[in-house]
PDB file of C-alpha atoms in Angstrom:
ATOM      1  CA  UNK M   1       0.000   0.000   0.000  1.00  0.00           C
ATOM      2  CA  UNK M   2       1.409   3.377  -1.023  1.00  0.00           C
ATOM      3  CA  UNK M   3       1.851   6.384   1.265  1.00  0.00           C
ATOM      4  CA  UNK M   4      -0.354   9.363   0.370  1.00  0.00           C
ATOM      5  CA  UNK M   5       0.927  12.937   0.539  1.00  0.00           C
ATOM      6  CA  UNK M   6      -1.349  15.997   0.548  1.00  0.00           C
ATOM      7  CA  UNK M   7      -0.695  19.394  -1.018  1.00  0.00           C
ATOM      8  CA  UNK M   8      -3.252  21.921   0.300  1.00  0.00           C
ATOM      9  CA  UNK M   9      -4.065  24.931  -1.870  1.00  0.00           C
ATOM     10  CA  UNK M  10      -4.981  28.394  -0.564  1.00  0.00           C
ATOM     11  CA  UNK M  11      -5.874  31.345  -2.797  1.00  0.00           C
ATOM     12  CA  UNK M  12      -5.537  34.800  -1.225  1.00  0.00           C
ATOM     13  CA  UNK M  13      -5.710  36.677  -4.537  1.00  0.00           C
ATOM     14  CA  UNK M  14      -8.670  38.776  -5.691  1.00  0.00           C
ATOM     15  CA  UNK M  15     -10.090  36.199  -8.114  1.00  0.00           C
ATOM     16  CA  UNK M  16     -10.425  32.452  -8.605  1.00  0.00           C
ATOM     17  CA  UNK M  17      -7.442  30.636 -10.103  1.00  0.00           C
ATOM     18  CA  UNK M  18      -6.743  27.348 -11.840  1.00  0.00           C
ATOM     19  CA  UNK M  19      -3.936  25.692  -9.884  1.00  0.00           C
ATOM     20  CA  UNK M  20      -2.013  22.879 -11.557  1.00  0.00           C
ATOM     21  CA  UNK M  21       0.280  20.217 -10.156  1.00  0.00           C
ATOM     22  CA  UNK M  22       3.345  19.022 -12.086  1.00  0.00           C
ATOM     23  CA  UNK M  23       5.965  16.438 -11.129  1.00  0.00           C
ATOM     24  CA  UNK M  24       9.605  17.411 -11.609  1.00  0.00           C
ATOM     25  CA  UNK M  25      11.396  15.559 -14.396  1.00  0.00           C
ATOM     26  CA  UNK M  26      13.599  12.646 -13.283  1.00  0.00           C
ATOM     27  CA  UNK M  27      17.362  12.824 -13.555  1.00  0.00           C
ATOM     28  CA  UNK M  28      18.945  10.920 -16.439  1.00  0.00           C
ATOM     29  CA  UNK M  29      16.908  12.370 -19.318  1.00  0.00           C
ATOM     30  CA  UNK M  30      18.952  15.543 -19.825  1.00  0.00           C
ATOM     31  CA  UNK M  31      20.054  14.517 -23.337  1.00  0.00           C
ATOM     32  CA  UNK M  32      16.447  14.212 -24.481  1.00  0.00           C
ATOM     33  CA  UNK M  33      13.613  16.645 -25.126  1.00  0.00           C
ATOM     34  CA  UNK M  34      11.503  16.047 -22.033  1.00  0.00           C
ATOM     35  CA  UNK M  35       8.091  17.615 -21.507  1.00  0.00           C
ATOM     36  CA  UNK M  36       5.865  18.094 -18.489  1.00  0.00           C
ATOM     37  CA  UNK M  37       2.657  16.085 -18.668  1.00  0.00           C
ATOM     38  CA  UNK M  38      -0.221  16.756 -16.264  1.00  0.00           C
ATOM     39  CA  UNK M  39      -3.963  16.267 -16.140  1.00  0.00           C
ATOM     40  CA  UNK M  40      -4.223  17.413 -12.520  1.00  0.00           C
ATOM     41  CA  UNK M  41      -5.660  20.850 -11.850  1.00  0.00           C
ATOM     42  CA  UNK M  42      -8.344  22.451  -9.692  1.00  0.00           C
ATOM     43  CA  UNK M  43     -10.104  25.835  -9.650  1.00  0.00           C
ATOM     44  CA  UNK M  44      -9.665  27.495  -6.263  1.00  0.00           C
ATOM     45  CA  UNK M  45     -11.938  30.334  -5.153  1.00  0.00           C
ATOM     46  CA  UNK M  46     -10.337  33.246  -3.271  1.00  0.00           C
ATOM     47  CA  UNK M  47     -10.393  32.886   0.528  1.00  0.00           C
ATOM     48  CA  UNK M  48     -12.372  29.657   0.260  1.00  0.00           C
ATOM     49  CA  UNK M  49     -13.518  28.443   3.685  1.00  0.00           C
ATOM     50  CA  UNK M  50     -13.249  24.760   2.782  1.00  0.00           C
ATOM     51  CA  UNK M  51     -10.223  22.696   1.790  1.00  0.00           C
ATOM     52  CA  UNK M  52      -8.678  22.220  -1.653  1.00  0.00           C
ATOM     53  CA  UNK M  53      -5.842  19.733  -2.044  1.00  0.00           C
ATOM     54  CA  UNK M  54      -4.077  17.193  -4.229  1.00  0.00           C
ATOM     55  CA  UNK M  55      -3.582  13.661  -2.895  1.00  0.00           C
ATOM     56  CA  UNK M  56      -0.317  12.262  -4.252  1.00  0.00           C
ATOM     57  CA  UNK M  57       0.576   8.599  -3.710  1.00  0.00           C
ATOM     58  CA  UNK M  58       4.247   7.719  -3.312  1.00  0.00           C
ATOM     59  CA  UNK M  59       3.951   5.248  -6.168  1.00  0.00           C
ATOM     60  CA  UNK M  60       5.399   5.529  -9.660  1.00  0.00           C
ATOM     61  CA  UNK M  61       4.061   4.402 -13.032  1.00  0.00           C
ATOM     62  CA  UNK M  62       5.650   3.903 -16.442  1.00  0.00           C
ATOM     63  CA  UNK M  63       3.838   4.202 -19.766  1.00  0.00           C
ATOM     64  CA  UNK M  64       4.900   3.227 -23.271  1.00  0.00           C
ATOM     65  CA  UNK M  65       2.850   4.412 -26.211  1.00  0.00           C
ATOM     66  CA  UNK M  66       2.711   5.141 -29.920  1.00  0.00           C
ATOM     67  CA  UNK M  67       0.433   7.486 -31.832  1.00  0.00           C
ATOM     68  CA  UNK M  68       0.166   9.647 -34.938  1.00  0.00           C
ATOM     69  CA  UNK M  69       1.199  12.686 -32.860  1.00  0.00           C
ATOM     70  CA  UNK M  70       4.896  13.443 -32.435  1.00  0.00           C
ATOM     71  CA  UNK M  71       6.299  14.161 -28.973  1.00  0.00           C
ATOM     72  CA  UNK M  72       6.603  17.939 -28.849  1.00  0.00           C
ATOM     73  CA  UNK M  73       5.373  20.942 -26.880  1.00  0.00           C
ATOM     74  CA  UNK M  74       1.671  21.878 -27.028  1.00  0.00           C
ATOM     75  CA  UNK M  75       0.767  18.409 -28.293  1.00  0.00           C
ATOM     76  CA  UNK M  76      -1.514  15.811 -26.799  1.00  0.00           C
ATOM     77  CA  UNK M  77      -0.082  12.323 -27.016  1.00  0.00           C
ATOM     78  CA  UNK M  78      -3.625  10.989 -27.227  1.00  0.00           C
ATOM     79  CA  UNK M  79      -4.809  11.185 -30.821  1.00  0.00           C
ATOM     80  CA  UNK M  80      -7.168   9.595 -33.313  1.00  0.00           C
ATOM     81  CA  UNK M  81      -4.763   6.641 -33.574  1.00  0.00           C
ATOM     82  CA  UNK M  82      -3.083   5.753 -30.321  1.00  0.00           C
ATOM     83  CA  UNK M  83      -1.967   2.782 -28.252  1.00  0.00           C
ATOM     84  CA  UNK M  84      -0.642   2.919 -24.685  1.00  0.00           C
ATOM     85  CA  UNK M  85       0.324   0.411 -22.031  1.00  0.00           C
ATOM     86  CA  UNK M  86       0.906   1.396 -18.391  1.00  0.00           C
ATOM     87  CA  UNK M  87       2.270  -0.481 -15.371  1.00  0.00           C
ATOM     88  CA  UNK M  88       3.218   0.377 -11.786  1.00  0.00           C
ATOM     89  CA  UNK M  89       6.973   0.276 -11.289  1.00  0.00           C
ATOM     90  CA  UNK M  90       9.431  -0.278  -8.456  1.00  0.00           C
ATOM     91  CA  UNK M  91      12.797   1.379  -8.039  1.00  0.00           C
ATOM     92  CA  UNK M  92      15.793  -0.890  -8.476  1.00  0.00           C
ATOM     93  CA  UNK M  93      14.279  -2.792 -11.396  1.00  0.00           C
ATOM     94  CA  UNK M  94      14.670  -2.882 -15.185  1.00  0.00           C
ATOM     95  CA  UNK M  95      11.764  -2.528 -17.621  1.00  0.00           C
ATOM     96  CA  UNK M  96      11.716  -3.653 -21.255  1.00  0.00           C
ATOM     97  CA  UNK M  97       9.738  -1.723 -23.858  1.00  0.00           C
ATOM     98  CA  UNK M  98       9.103  -3.365 -27.207  1.00  0.00           C
ATOM     99  CA  UNK M  99       8.097  -0.847 -29.882  1.00  0.00           C
ATOM    100  CA  UNK M 100       6.802  -2.051 -33.248  1.00  0.00           C
ATOM    101  CA  UNK M 101       8.085  -1.057 -36.675  1.00  0.00           C
ATOM    102  CA  UNK M 102       5.297   0.102 -38.998  1.00  0.00           C
ATOM    103  CA  UNK M 103       3.542  -1.082 -40.989  1.00  0.00           C
ATOM    104  CA  UNK M 104       1.368  -2.171 -39.352  1.00  0.00           C
ATOM    105  CA  UNK M 105       0.883   0.540 -36.753  1.00  0.00           C
ATOM    106  CA  UNK M 106       0.947  -1.360 -33.486  1.00  0.00           C
ATOM    107  CA  UNK M 107       1.150  -0.515 -29.834  1.00  0.00           C
ATOM    108  CA  UNK M 108       4.231  -1.350 -27.733  1.00  0.00           C
ATOM    109  CA  UNK M 109       4.663  -3.932 -24.987  1.00  0.00           C
ATOM    110  CA  UNK M 110       6.019  -3.091 -21.555  1.00  0.00           C
ATOM    111  CA  UNK M 111       7.276  -5.718 -19.103  1.00  0.00           C
ATOM    112  CA  UNK M 112       9.556  -6.029 -16.099  1.00  0.00           C
ATOM    113  CA  UNK M 113      12.933  -7.630 -16.774  1.00  0.00           C
ATOM    114  CA  UNK M 114      13.071 -10.537 -14.332  1.00  0.00           C
ATOM    115  CA  UNK M 115      16.871 -10.883 -14.430  1.00  0.00           C
ATOM    116  CA  UNK M 116      17.977  -7.248 -14.477  1.00  0.00           C
ATOM    117  CA  UNK M 117      18.471  -4.710 -11.697  1.00  0.00           C
ATOM    118  CA  UNK M 118      19.083  -0.981 -11.421  1.00  0.00           C
ATOM    119  CA  UNK M 119      21.049   0.954  -8.769  1.00  0.00           C
ATOM    120  CA  UNK M 120      19.236   1.910  -5.562  1.00  0.00           C
ATOM    121  CA  UNK M 121      16.814   4.803  -6.061  1.00  0.00           C
ATOM    122  CA  UNK M 122      16.745   4.387  -9.851  1.00  0.00           C
ATOM    123  CA  UNK M 123      15.048   2.347 -12.534  1.00  0.00           C
ATOM    124  CA  UNK M 124      16.208   1.419 -16.012  1.00  0.00           C
ATOM    125  CA  UNK M 125      14.179   1.464 -19.220  1.00  0.00           C
ATOM    126  CA  UNK M 126      15.423  -0.642 -22.131  1.00  0.00           C
ATOM    127  CA  UNK M 127      14.106  -0.322 -25.685  1.00  0.00           C
ATOM    128  CA  UNK M 128      14.282  -2.802 -28.551  1.00  0.00           C
ATOM    129  CA  UNK M 129      15.737  -2.250 -32.034  1.00  0.00           C
ATOM    130  CA  UNK M 130      12.673  -0.713 -33.715  1.00  0.00           C
ATOM    131  CA  UNK M 131      13.050   1.357 -36.895  1.00  0.00           C
ATOM    132  CA  UNK M 132      12.404   4.916 -35.766  1.00  0.00           C
ATOM    133  CA  UNK M 133      13.039   6.462 -39.187  1.00  0.00           C
ATOM    134  CA  UNK M 134      10.571   4.186 -40.943  1.00  0.00           C
ATOM    135  CA  UNK M 135       7.981   4.750 -38.223  1.00  0.00           C
ATOM    136  CA  UNK M 136       8.217   8.523 -38.593  1.00  0.00           C
ATOM    137  CA  UNK M 137       7.783   8.167 -42.355  1.00  0.00           C
ATOM    138  CA  UNK M 138       4.579   6.281 -41.555  1.00  0.00           C
ATOM    139  CA  UNK M 139       3.516   9.073 -39.144  1.00  0.00           C
ATOM    140  CA  UNK M 140       3.855   6.672 -36.218  1.00  0.00           C
ATOM    141  CA  UNK M 141       5.650   8.146 -33.200  1.00  0.00           C
ATOM    142  CA  UNK M 142       6.839   6.375 -30.050  1.00  0.00           C
ATOM    143  CA  UNK M 143       6.517   7.938 -26.610  1.00  0.00           C
ATOM    144  CA  UNK M 144       7.509   7.066 -23.050  1.00  0.00           C
ATOM    145  CA  UNK M 145       6.082   8.605 -19.888  1.00  0.00           C
ATOM    146  CA  UNK M 146       7.168   8.327 -16.272  1.00  0.00           C
ATOM    147  CA  UNK M 147       5.240   9.742 -13.346  1.00  0.00           C
ATOM    148  CA  UNK M 148       2.541   9.280 -10.726  1.00  0.00           C
ATOM    149  CA  UNK M 149      -0.993   8.064 -11.366  1.00  0.00           C
ATOM    150  CA  UNK M 150      -3.391   9.924  -9.075  1.00  0.00           C
ATOM    151  CA  UNK M 151      -7.077   9.315  -8.434  1.00  0.00           C
ATOM    152  CA  UNK M 152      -7.953  12.501 -10.319  1.00  0.00           C
ATOM    153  CA  UNK M 153      -5.270  12.532 -13.004  1.00  0.00           C
ATOM    154  CA  UNK M 154      -1.640  11.951 -13.959  1.00  0.00           C
ATOM    155  CA  UNK M 155       1.552  13.955 -13.430  1.00  0.00           C
ATOM    156  CA  UNK M 156       4.882  13.128 -15.016  1.00  0.00           C
ATOM    157  CA  UNK M 157       7.372  13.514 -17.858  1.00  0.00           C
ATOM    158  CA  UNK M 158       7.083  12.431 -21.495  1.00  0.00           C
ATOM    159  CA  UNK M 159       9.831  11.955 -24.069  1.00  0.00           C
ATOM    160  CA  UNK M 160      10.521  10.243 -27.397  1.00  0.00           C
ATOM    161  CA  UNK M 161      12.583   7.069 -26.799  1.00  0.00           C
ATOM    162  CA  UNK M 162      15.415   5.994 -29.079  1.00  0.00           C
ATOM    163  CA  UNK M 163      15.840   2.408 -30.354  1.00  0.00           C
ATOM    164  CA  UNK M 164      18.165  -0.101 -28.682  1.00  0.00           C
ATOM    165  CA  UNK M 165      18.834   2.121 -25.695  1.00  0.00           C
ATOM    166  CA  UNK M 166      19.130   1.661 -21.927  1.00  0.00           C
ATOM    167  CA  UNK M 167      18.094   4.741 -19.947  1.00  0.00           C
ATOM    168  CA  UNK M 168      18.578   4.921 -16.180  1.00  0.00           C
ATOM    169  CA  UNK M 169      16.433   7.522 -14.442  1.00  0.00           C
ATOM    170  CA  UNK M 170      16.336   8.792 -10.859  1.00  0.00           C
ATOM    171  CA  UNK M 171      12.883  10.028  -9.784  1.00  0.00           C
ATOM    172  CA  UNK M 172      12.629  13.381  -8.003  1.00  0.00           C
ATOM    173  CA  UNK M 173       9.738  13.580  -5.515  1.00  0.00           C
ATOM    174  CA  UNK M 174       9.436  17.306  -6.203  1.00  0.00           C
ATOM    175  CA  UNK M 175       6.407  19.205  -7.450  1.00  0.00           C
ATOM    176  CA  UNK M 176       5.550  22.472  -9.140  1.00  0.00           C
ATOM    177  CA  UNK M 177       2.274  24.219  -8.291  1.00  0.00           C
ATOM    178  CA  UNK M 178       1.396  26.966 -10.725  1.00  0.00           C
ATOM    179  CA  UNK M 179      -1.443  28.917 -12.290  1.00  0.00           C
ATOM    180  CA  UNK M 180      -2.239  28.958 -15.980  1.00  0.00           C
ATOM    181  CA  UNK M 181      -4.515  27.846 -18.776  1.00  0.00           C
ATOM    182  CA  UNK M 182      -2.941  24.436 -19.332  1.00  0.00           C
ATOM    183  CA  UNK M 183      -4.797  21.634 -21.096  1.00  0.00           C
ATOM    184  CA  UNK M 184      -4.966  18.202 -19.430  1.00  0.00           C
ATOM    185  CA  UNK M 185      -2.524  15.794 -21.052  1.00  0.00           C
ATOM    186  CA  UNK M 186      -0.966  18.457 -23.293  1.00  0.00           C
ATOM    187  CA  UNK M 187       2.838  18.470 -23.253  1.00  0.00           C
ATOM    188  CA  UNK M 188       4.470  21.623 -21.869  1.00  0.00           C
ATOM    189  CA  UNK M 189       8.053  22.830 -21.561  1.00  0.00           C
ATOM    190  CA  UNK M 190       9.391  22.485 -18.020  1.00  0.00           C
ATOM    191  CA  UNK M 191      10.878  25.977 -18.326  1.00  0.00           C
ATOM    192  CA  UNK M 192       7.336  27.354 -18.645  1.00  0.00           C
ATOM    193  CA  UNK M 193       5.693  25.487 -15.789  1.00  0.00           C
ATOM    194  CA  UNK M 194       8.595  25.975 -13.350  1.00  0.00           C
ATOM    195  CA  UNK M 195       8.815  29.743 -13.919  1.00  0.00           C
ATOM    196  CA  UNK M 196       7.150  31.620 -11.030  1.00  0.00           C
ATOM    197  CA  UNK M 197       5.786  28.310  -9.688  1.00  0.00           C
ATOM    198  CA  UNK M 198       5.784  27.072  -6.116  1.00  0.00           C
ATOM    199  CA  UNK M 199       8.449  24.388  -5.728  1.00  0.00           C
ATOM    200  CA  UNK M 200       7.473  21.704  -3.239  1.00  0.00           C
ATOM    201  CA  UNK M 201      10.217  19.347  -2.061  1.00  0.00           C
ATOM    202  CA  UNK M 202       9.914  16.246   0.084  1.00  0.00           C
ATOM    203  CA  UNK M 203      11.513  18.148   2.978  1.00  0.00           C
ATOM    204  CA  UNK M 204       8.645  20.680   2.896  1.00  0.00           C
ATOM    205  CA  UNK M 205       6.080  18.128   4.063  1.00  0.00           C
ATOM    206  CA  UNK M 206       5.108  17.845   7.726  1.00  0.00           C
ATOM    207  CA  UNK M 207       3.213  14.690   8.678  1.00  0.00           C
ATOM    208  CA  UNK M 208       2.821  14.051   4.917  1.00  0.00           C
ATOM    209  CA  UNK M 209       1.140  17.452   4.424  1.00  0.00           C
ATOM    210  CA  UNK M 210       2.157  20.821   2.977  1.00  0.00           C
ATOM    211  CA  UNK M 211       0.303  24.029   2.108  1.00  0.00           C
ATOM    212  CA  UNK M 212       0.854  26.155  -0.998  1.00  0.00           C
ATOM    213  CA  UNK M 213      -0.596  29.665  -0.753  1.00  0.00           C
ATOM    214  CA  UNK M 214      -1.059  32.052  -3.673  1.00  0.00           C
ATOM    215  CA  UNK M 215      -0.708  35.415  -1.909  1.00  0.00           C
ATOM    216  CA  UNK M 216      -2.498  38.664  -2.706  1.00  0.00           C
ATOM    217  CA  UNK M 217       0.774  39.861  -4.295  1.00  0.00           C
ATOM    218  CA  UNK M 218       0.687  36.984  -6.790  1.00  0.00           C
ATOM    219  CA  UNK M 219       3.595  35.054  -5.286  1.00  0.00           C
ATOM    220  CA  UNK M 220       3.590  31.547  -3.834  1.00  0.00           C
ATOM    221  CA  UNK M 221       4.312  30.606  -0.240  1.00  0.00           C
ATOM    222  CA  UNK M 222       5.119  27.018   0.801  1.00  0.00           C
ATOM    223  CA  UNK M 223       4.547  26.071   4.455  1.00  0.00           C
ATOM    224  CA  UNK M 224       4.688  22.640   6.136  1.00  0.00           C
ATOM    225  CA  UNK M 225       1.479  21.052   7.393  1.00  0.00           C
ATOM    226  CA  UNK M 226      -2.178  21.965   6.965  1.00  0.00           C
ATOM    227  CA  UNK M 227      -3.362  25.511   6.172  1.00  0.00           C
ATOM    228  CA  UNK M 228      -3.953  27.820   9.137  1.00  0.00           C
ATOM    229  CA  UNK M 229      -7.642  28.131   8.229  1.00  0.00           C
ATOM    230  CA  UNK M 230      -8.003  24.362   8.617  1.00  0.00           C
ATOM    231  CA  UNK M 231      -6.397  24.405  12.053  1.00  0.00           C
ATOM    232  CA  UNK M 232      -8.605  27.370  13.023  1.00  0.00           C
ATOM    233  CA  UNK M 233     -11.676  25.439  11.926  1.00  0.00           C
ATOM    234  CA  UNK M 234     -10.546  22.438  13.959  1.00  0.00           C
ATOM    235  CA  UNK M 235     -10.038  24.675  17.014  1.00  0.00           C
ATOM    236  CA  UNK M 236     -13.480  26.216  16.524  1.00  0.00           C
ATOM    237  CA  UNK M 237     -15.031  22.782  16.303  1.00  0.00           C
ATOM    238  CA  UNK M 238     -13.254  21.832  19.521  1.00  0.00           C
ATOM    239  CA  UNK M 239     -14.596  24.929  21.302  1.00  0.00           C
ATOM    240  CA  UNK M 240     -18.120  24.253  20.027  1.00  0.00           C
ATOM    241  CA  UNK M 241     -17.884  20.634  21.151  1.00  0.00           C
ATOM    242  CA  UNK M 242     -16.691  21.632  24.633  1.00  0.00           C
ATOM    243  CA  UNK M 243     -19.420  24.292  24.904  1.00  0.00           C
ATOM    244  CA  UNK M 244     -22.042  21.745  23.843  1.00  0.00           C
ATOM    245  CA  UNK M 245     -20.852  19.351  26.559  1.00  0.00           C
ATOM    246  CA  UNK M 246     -20.941  22.182  29.117  1.00  0.00           C
ATOM    247  CA  UNK M 247     -24.519  23.115  28.155  1.00  0.00           C
ATOM    248  CA  UNK M 248     -25.547  19.462  28.354  1.00  0.00           C
ATOM    249  CA  UNK M 249     -24.006  19.114  31.826  1.00  0.00           C
ATOM    250  CA  UNK M 250     -25.733  22.326  32.926  1.00  0.00           C
ATOM    251  CA  UNK M 251     -29.105  21.044  31.686  1.00  0.00           C
ATOM    252  CA  UNK M 252     -28.608  17.790  33.576  1.00  0.00           C
ATOM    253  CA  UNK M 253     -27.859  19.714  36.792  1.00  0.00           C
ATOM    254  CA  UNK M 254     -30.958  21.876  36.292  1.00  0.00           C
ATOM    255  CA  UNK M 255     -33.096  18.755  35.807  1.00  0.00           C
ATOM    256  CA  UNK M 256     -31.667  17.163  38.962  1.00  0.00           C
ATOM    257  CA  UNK M 257     -32.180  20.395  40.917  1.00  0.00           C
ATOM    258  CA  UNK M 258     -35.798  20.629  39.725  1.00  0.00           C
ATOM    259  CA  UNK M 259     -36.378  17.015  40.763  1.00  0.00           C
ATOM    260  CA  UNK M 260     -34.895  17.719  44.214  1.00  0.00           C
ATOM    261  CA  UNK M 261     -37.172  20.749  44.684  1.00  0.00           C
ATOM    262  CA  UNK M 262     -40.184  18.703  43.604  1.00  0.00           C
ATOM    263  CA  UNK M 263     -39.391  15.935  46.105  1.00  0.00           C
ATOM    264  CA  UNK M 264     -38.793  18.529  48.822  1.00  0.00           C
ATOM    265  CA  UNK M 265     -42.187  20.139  48.145  1.00  0.00           C
ATOM    266  CA  UNK M 266     -43.854  16.732  48.242  1.00  0.00           C
ATOM    267  CA  UNK M 267     -42.275  15.985  51.618  1.00  0.00           C
ATOM    268  CA  UNK M 268     -43.397  19.339  53.031  1.00  0.00           C
ATOM    269  CA  UNK M 269     -46.904  18.788  51.710  1.00  0.00           C
ATOM    270  CA  UNK M 270     -47.154  15.381  53.406  1.00  0.00           C
ATOM    271  CA  UNK M 271     -45.800  16.820  56.658  1.00  0.00           C
ATOM    272  CA  UNK M 272     -48.289  19.683  56.585  1.00  0.00           C
ATOM    273  CA  UNK M 273     -51.177  17.276  55.873  1.00  0.00           C
ATOM    274  CA  UNK M 274     -50.156  15.049  58.824  1.00  0.00           C
ATOM    275  CA  UNK M 275     -50.147  18.013  61.248  1.00  0.00           C
ATOM    276  CA  UNK M 276     -53.605  19.117  60.070  1.00  0.00           C
ATOM    277  CA  UNK M 277     -55.008  15.687  60.930  1.00  0.00           C
TER     278      UNK M 277
END
């Protein structure tokens, strides 16, 4: 079972904002054109009294795909012709991707290499000897994506793999929270999403929680733990609960006092009646 982290979102600006979550690209892909890939965003009202947050499992996934869309900025990998396979992955292992050579246009296979291993904290992706040139002539483009599958979307990195290649990557559990009019699943340059974004590192979390605040000045503030408004609400609930218990105790005492007075009056009445006789 994976560990879930929470990124709370607070908007102190004058208007509602779309806030997006992106996962930092892994190390080891610096010789490739790597693009940010996210379908995880939420519209946050200013000074919202409730809670907005992303739940991020500490669990990675690897995808291998092919489509008639090339891997480039402002492009959706999903297209009219597309095939993708996705599996959960573990660090320290090797994964084999088998891309087809067109024609025909076929989807890839993705499996764990039972005999291979990768250094601690990394994973290795091996590709077969497919014909990339011929595939591109057929308008058939390979893609590989690494990231985190969330309950409400995906965050990760996408690149175009080369044939007969072993790529070792080191995941970075680091996130960018930013505003913007991004499209879910549309590839974006990391230089764009990281500019003026809130950078959330693993060390920023407290008890698996962190708060990102968009201030009234338009800058981001990262603070460990839950938002102050949440803690205030919890404190208010605690005060209300204690007051409710106090009122209940008071009512019980009043009832007991009323019963005592009633019994006392009854006793006096009986005593008075006895003297009259």
